[in-house]
Coordinates of C-alpha atoms in Angstrom, one line a residue:
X1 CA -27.5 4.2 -6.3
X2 CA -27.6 0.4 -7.4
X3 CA -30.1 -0.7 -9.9
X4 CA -30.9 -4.5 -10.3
X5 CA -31.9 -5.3 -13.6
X6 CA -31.5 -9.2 -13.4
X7 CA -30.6 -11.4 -10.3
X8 CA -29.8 -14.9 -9.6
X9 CA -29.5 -16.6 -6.0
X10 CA -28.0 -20.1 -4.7
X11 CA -27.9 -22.2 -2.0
X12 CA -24.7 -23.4 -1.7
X13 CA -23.0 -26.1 0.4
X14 CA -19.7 -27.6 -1.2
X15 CA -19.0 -30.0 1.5
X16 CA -22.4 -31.3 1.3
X17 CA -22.1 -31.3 -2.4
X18 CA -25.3 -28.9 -2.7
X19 CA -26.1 -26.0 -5.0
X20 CA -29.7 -24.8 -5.9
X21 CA -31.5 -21.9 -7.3
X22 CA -31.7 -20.3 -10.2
X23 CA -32.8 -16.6 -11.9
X24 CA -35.2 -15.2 -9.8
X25 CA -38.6 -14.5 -11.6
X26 CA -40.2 -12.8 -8.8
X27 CA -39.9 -9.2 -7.4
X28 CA -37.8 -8.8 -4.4
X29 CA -39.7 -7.8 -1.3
X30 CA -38.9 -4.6 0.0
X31 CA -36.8 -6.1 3.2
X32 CA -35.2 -8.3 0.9
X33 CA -34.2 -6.0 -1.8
X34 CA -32.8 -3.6 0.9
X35 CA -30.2 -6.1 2.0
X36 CA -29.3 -7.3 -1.4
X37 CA -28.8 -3.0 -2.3
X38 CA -27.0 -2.1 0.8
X39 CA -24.3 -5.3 0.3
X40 CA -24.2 -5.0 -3.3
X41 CA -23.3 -1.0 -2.9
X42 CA -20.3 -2.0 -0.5
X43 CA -19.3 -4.2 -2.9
X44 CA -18.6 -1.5 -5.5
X45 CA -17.1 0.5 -2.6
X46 CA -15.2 -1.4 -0.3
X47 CA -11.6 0.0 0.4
X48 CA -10.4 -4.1 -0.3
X49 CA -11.3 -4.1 -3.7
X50 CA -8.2 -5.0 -5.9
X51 CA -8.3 -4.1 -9.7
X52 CA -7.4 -6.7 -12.2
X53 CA -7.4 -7.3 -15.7
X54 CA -9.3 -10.3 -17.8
X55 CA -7.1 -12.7 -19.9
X56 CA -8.4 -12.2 -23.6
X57 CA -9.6 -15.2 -23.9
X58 CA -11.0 -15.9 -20.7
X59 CA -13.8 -18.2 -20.4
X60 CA -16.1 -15.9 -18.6
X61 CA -15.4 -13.1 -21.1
X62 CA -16.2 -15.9 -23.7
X63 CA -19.5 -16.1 -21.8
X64 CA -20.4 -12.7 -21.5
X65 CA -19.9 -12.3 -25.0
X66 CA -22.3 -14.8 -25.5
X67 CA -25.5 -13.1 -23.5
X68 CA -24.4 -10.0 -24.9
X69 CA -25.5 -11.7 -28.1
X70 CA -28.6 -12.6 -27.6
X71 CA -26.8 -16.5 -27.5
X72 CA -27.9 -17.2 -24.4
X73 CA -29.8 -16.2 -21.2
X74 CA -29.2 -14.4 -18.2
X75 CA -30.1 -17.3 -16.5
X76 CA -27.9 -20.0 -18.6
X77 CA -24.8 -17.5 -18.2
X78 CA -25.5 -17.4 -14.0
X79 CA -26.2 -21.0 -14.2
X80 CA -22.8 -21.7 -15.6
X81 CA -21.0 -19.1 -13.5
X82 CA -22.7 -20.9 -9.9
X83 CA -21.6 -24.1 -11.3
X84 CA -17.9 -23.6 -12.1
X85 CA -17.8 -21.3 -9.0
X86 CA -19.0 -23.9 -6.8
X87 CA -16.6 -26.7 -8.8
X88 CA -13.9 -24.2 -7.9
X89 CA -14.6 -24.0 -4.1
X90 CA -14.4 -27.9 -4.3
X91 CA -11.7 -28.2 -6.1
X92 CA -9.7 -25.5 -2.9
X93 CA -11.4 -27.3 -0.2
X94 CA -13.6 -24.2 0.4
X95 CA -16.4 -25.7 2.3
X96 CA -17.9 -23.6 4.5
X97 CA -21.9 -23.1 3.6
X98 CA -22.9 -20.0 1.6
X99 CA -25.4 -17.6 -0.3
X100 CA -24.3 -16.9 -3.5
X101 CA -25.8 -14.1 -6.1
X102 CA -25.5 -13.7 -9.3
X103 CA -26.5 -10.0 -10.7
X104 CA -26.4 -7.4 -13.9
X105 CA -26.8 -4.5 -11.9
X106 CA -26.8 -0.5 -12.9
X107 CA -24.4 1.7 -10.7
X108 CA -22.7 5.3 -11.9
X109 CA -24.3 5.2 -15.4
X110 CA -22.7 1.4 -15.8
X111 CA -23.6 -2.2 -16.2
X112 CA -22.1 -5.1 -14.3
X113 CA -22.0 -8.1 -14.1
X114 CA -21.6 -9.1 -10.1
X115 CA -20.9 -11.8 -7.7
X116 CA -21.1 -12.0 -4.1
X117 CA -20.6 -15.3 -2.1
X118 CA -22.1 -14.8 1.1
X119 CA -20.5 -16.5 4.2
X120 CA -22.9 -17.3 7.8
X121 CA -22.5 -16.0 10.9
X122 CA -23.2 -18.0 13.7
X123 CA -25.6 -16.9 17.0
X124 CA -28.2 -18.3 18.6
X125 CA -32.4 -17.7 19.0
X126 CA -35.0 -18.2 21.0
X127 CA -37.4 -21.1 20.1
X128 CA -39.8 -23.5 22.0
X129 CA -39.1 -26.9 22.7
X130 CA -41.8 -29.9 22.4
X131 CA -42.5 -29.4 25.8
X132 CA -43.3 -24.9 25.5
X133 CA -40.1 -24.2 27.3
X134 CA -38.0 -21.2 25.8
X135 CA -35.0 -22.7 25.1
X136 CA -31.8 -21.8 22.9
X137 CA -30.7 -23.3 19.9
X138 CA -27.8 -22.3 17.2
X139 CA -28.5 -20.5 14.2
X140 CA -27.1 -19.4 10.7
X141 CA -27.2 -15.8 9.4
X142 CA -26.5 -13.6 7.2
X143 CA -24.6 -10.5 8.2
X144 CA -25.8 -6.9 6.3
X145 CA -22.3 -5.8 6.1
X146 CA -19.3 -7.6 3.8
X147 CA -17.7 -10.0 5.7
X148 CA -14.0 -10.7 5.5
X149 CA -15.3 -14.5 4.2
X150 CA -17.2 -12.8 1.7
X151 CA -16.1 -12.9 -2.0
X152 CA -17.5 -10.9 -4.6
X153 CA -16.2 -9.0 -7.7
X154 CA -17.9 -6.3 -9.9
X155 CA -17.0 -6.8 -13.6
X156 CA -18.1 -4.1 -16.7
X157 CA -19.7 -4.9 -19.1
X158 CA -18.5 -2.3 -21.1
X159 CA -14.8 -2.3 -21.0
X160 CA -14.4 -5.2 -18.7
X161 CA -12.7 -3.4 -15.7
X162 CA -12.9 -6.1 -12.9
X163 CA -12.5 -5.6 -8.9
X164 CA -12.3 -8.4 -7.0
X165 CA -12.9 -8.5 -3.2
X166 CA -11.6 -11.6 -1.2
X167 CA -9.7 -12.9 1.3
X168 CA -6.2 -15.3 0.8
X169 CA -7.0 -18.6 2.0
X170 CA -4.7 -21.6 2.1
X171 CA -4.9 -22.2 -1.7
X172 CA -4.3 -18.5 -2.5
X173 CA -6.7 -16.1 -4.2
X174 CA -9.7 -18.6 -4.7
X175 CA -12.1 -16.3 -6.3
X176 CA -9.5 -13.9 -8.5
X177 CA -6.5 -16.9 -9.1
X178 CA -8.4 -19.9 -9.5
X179 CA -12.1 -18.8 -10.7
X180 CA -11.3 -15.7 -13.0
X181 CA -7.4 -16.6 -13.5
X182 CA -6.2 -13.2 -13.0
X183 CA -3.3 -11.3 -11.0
X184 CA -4.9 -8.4 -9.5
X185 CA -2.9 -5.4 -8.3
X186 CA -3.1 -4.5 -4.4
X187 CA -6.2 -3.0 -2.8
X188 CA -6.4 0.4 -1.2
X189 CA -6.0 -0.6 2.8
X190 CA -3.0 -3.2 1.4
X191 CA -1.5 0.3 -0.9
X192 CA -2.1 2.2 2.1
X193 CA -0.7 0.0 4.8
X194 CA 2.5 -0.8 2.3
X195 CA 2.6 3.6 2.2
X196 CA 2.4 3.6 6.4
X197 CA 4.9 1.5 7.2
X198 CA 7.6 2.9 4.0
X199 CA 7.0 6.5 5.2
X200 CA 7.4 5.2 9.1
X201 CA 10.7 3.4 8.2
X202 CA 12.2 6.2 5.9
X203 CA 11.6 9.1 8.5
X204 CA 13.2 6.9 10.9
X205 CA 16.2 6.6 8.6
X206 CA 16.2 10.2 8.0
X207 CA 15.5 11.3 11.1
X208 CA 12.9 12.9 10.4
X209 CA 9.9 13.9 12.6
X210 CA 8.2 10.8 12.0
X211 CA 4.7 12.0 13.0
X212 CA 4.5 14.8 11.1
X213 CA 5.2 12.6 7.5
X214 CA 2.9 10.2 9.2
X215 CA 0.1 13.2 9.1
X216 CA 1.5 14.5 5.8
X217 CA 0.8 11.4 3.7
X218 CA -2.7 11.3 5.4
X219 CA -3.8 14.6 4.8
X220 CA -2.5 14.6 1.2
X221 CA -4.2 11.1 0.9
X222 CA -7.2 12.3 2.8
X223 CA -7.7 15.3 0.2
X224 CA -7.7 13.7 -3.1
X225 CA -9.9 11.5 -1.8
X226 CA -12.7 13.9 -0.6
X227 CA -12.3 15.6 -4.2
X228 CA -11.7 12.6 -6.3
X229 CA -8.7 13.7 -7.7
X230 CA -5.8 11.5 -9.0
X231 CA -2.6 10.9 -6.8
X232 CA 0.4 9.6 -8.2
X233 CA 3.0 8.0 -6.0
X234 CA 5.5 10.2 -7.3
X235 CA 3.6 13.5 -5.7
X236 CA 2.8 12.0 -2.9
X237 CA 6.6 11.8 -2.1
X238 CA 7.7 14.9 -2.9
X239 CA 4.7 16.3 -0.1
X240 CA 5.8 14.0 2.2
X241 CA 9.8 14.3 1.9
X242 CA 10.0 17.7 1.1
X243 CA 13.1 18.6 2.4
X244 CA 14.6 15.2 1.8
X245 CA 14.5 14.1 -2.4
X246 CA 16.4 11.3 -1.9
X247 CA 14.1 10.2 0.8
X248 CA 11.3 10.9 -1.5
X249 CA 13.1 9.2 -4.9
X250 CA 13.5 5.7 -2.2
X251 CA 9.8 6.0 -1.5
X252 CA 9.1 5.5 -5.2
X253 CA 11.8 2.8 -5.8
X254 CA 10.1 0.5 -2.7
X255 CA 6.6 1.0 -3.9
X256 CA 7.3 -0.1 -7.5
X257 CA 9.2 -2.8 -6.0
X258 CA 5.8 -3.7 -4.0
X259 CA 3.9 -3.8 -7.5
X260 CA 2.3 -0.6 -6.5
X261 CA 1.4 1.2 -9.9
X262 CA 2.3 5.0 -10.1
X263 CA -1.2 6.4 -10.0
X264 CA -2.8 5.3 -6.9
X265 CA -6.7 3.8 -7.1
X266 CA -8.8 6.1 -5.3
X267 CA -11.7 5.6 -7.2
X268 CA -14.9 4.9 -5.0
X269 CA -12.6 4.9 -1.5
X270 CA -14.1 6.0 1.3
X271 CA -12.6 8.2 3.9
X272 CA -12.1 6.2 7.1
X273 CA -11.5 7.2 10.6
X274 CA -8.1 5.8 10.7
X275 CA -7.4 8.1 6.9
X276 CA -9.1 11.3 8.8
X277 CA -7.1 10.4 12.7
X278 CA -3.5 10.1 13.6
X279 CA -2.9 8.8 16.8
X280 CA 0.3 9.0 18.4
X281 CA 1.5 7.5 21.8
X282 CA 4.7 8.6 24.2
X283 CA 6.9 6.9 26.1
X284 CA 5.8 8.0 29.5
X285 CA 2.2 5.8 28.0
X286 CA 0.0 9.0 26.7
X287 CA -2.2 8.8 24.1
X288 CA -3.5 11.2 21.4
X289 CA -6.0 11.1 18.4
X290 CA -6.5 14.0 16.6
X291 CA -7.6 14.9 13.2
X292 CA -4.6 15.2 10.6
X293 CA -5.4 18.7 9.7
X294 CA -4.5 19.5 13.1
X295 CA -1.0 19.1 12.7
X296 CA -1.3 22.7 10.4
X297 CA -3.2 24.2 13.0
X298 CA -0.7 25.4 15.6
X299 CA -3.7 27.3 17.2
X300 CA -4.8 23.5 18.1
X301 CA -2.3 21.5 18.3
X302 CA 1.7 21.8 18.7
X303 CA 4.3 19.1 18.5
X304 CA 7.8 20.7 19.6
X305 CA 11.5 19.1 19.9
X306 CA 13.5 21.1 22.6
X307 CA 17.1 21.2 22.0
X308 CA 17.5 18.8 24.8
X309 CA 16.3 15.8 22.7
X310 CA 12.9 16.3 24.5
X311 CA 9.5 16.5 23.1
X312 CA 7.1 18.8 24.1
X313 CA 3.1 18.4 23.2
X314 CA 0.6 21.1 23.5
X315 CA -3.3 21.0 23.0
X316 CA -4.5 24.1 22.8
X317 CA -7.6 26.6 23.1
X318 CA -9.9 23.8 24.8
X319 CA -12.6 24.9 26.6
X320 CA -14.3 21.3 27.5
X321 CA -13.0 18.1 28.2
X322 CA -15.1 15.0 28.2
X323 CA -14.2 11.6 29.7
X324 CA -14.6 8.1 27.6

């Protein structure tokens, strides 16, 4: 659960060359404070997070360092973050209108210091013209789930652990390479998708039973999630490429070569449907989704070659079958 200890929120329109707001004195209303919680949470939690690491001397650790002081005020150190944020933006030709907020905020026992630039959606609404006629007119709004135009990061204020959570625009990494000048390390989804497409390519190679390590590498991926246990890329392999080590050993040479660090960042991931399914499709145009467990459940599902070069599928013990 998020706890909002101080909060700042701006108005913000580089292409029209506006910013305003300021610290926000007030208490939030409860339908406002429920929007700011739920975004804020998937902030800390979203699966596109990307850990990086603060330059010594870098100028908002300068800053903190002054609040955490007593120097100066929360709302002189959001002030000064909105303002070189929204230079930034300028200065990348990112001009798209926004809601920015500025945050300390309490999660897991820890303080942060947050960000979350919120992009609009567009829609329309109902209104009445001059003359009472319903008509339709366009409209902003903001959505209650992270966009992939919205940039945010969570950074401790304890040991100054830092997760970024942006998309690449034309300029690069606005938020982590231009704004907080740091290199972060992949996200989950881009470690995972990297992962998917290795273990594809090297059962292929192998000729291996490319479903199956498919599976494998989800169910061993799915299962330190759940528990919150630590992964390292060199266990992952060896469950995946049991019965081929050198298979495994290339695994680990291509994912240092992505930048992929040896223990993999589960922290805080969720388990998604795409972790949890596997879906396969033949080439006579069937498809299946099934639950990765599954593929150790032969009293469920069974995957057989025949000698022949065939491959035969069986779904078993079903007593009901429903049509989507």
């Amino acid at each position: 659960m998020i706890e909002i200890k101080q909060i700042s929120s701006y108005i913000m329109d580089s292409g029209e060359r506006l910013l305003i707001g300021g610290e926000r004195k007030q208490v939030l209303g409860e339908e406002e404070r429920r929007f700011l919680f739920t975004k804020l949470e998937k902030l800390f939690s979203a699966n596109r997070r990307k850990e990086g690491t603060l330059a010594v001397n870098a100028w908002i650790s300068e800053q903190l360092r002054l609040f955490q002081q007593g120097e100066q005020s929360f709302e002189e150190l959001s002030a000064c973050i909105a303002q070189r944020y929204y230079d930034c933006k300028r200065e990348c030709n990112r001009f798209a209108p926004s809601a920015l907020v500025i945050a300390l905020a309490a999660y897991e026992e820890a303080h942060h210091l947050v960000l979350l630039d919120q992009s609009y959606r567009s829609g329309y609404h109902c209104i009445l013209d001059d003359r009472q006629q319903a008509v339709y007119a366009p409209t902003r709004f903001l959505s209650q789930t992270l966009l992939k135009d919205d940039f945010g990061f969570t950074l401790s204020l304890g040991d100054h652990t830092l997760h970024v959570l942006e998309q690449r625009s034309d300029r690069g990494y606005v938020l982590s390479e231009h704004f907080l000048q740091v290199q972060p390390s992949p996200s989950y989804d881009e470690i995972h998708r990297v992962m998917e497409e290795n273990v594809r390519g090297l059962s292929e190679k192998y000729e291996m039973d490319t479903t199956q390590a498919l599976t494998r590498m989800k169910q061993v991926t799915k299962s330190h999630v759940e528990e919150q246990e630590e992964l390292s890329v060199s266990d992952l392999a060896e469950e995946i490429f049991a019965e081929v080590p050198y298979a495994a050993d290339e695994f680990c040479m291509r994912m240092k070569q992505e930048g992929i660090r040896e223990m993999l960042p589960l922290e805080q991931v969720k388990v998604r449907r795409s972790l949890a399914m596997q879906r396969i499709k033949t080439d006579t145009g069937v498809e299946l989704a099934f639950p990765v467990e599954y593929m150790e459940e032969g009293d469920k599902l069974a995957i057989t070659h025949e000698r022949d070069g065939m491959i035969e599928i069986a779904v078993k013990n079903v007593s009901h079958i429903q049509n989507r």
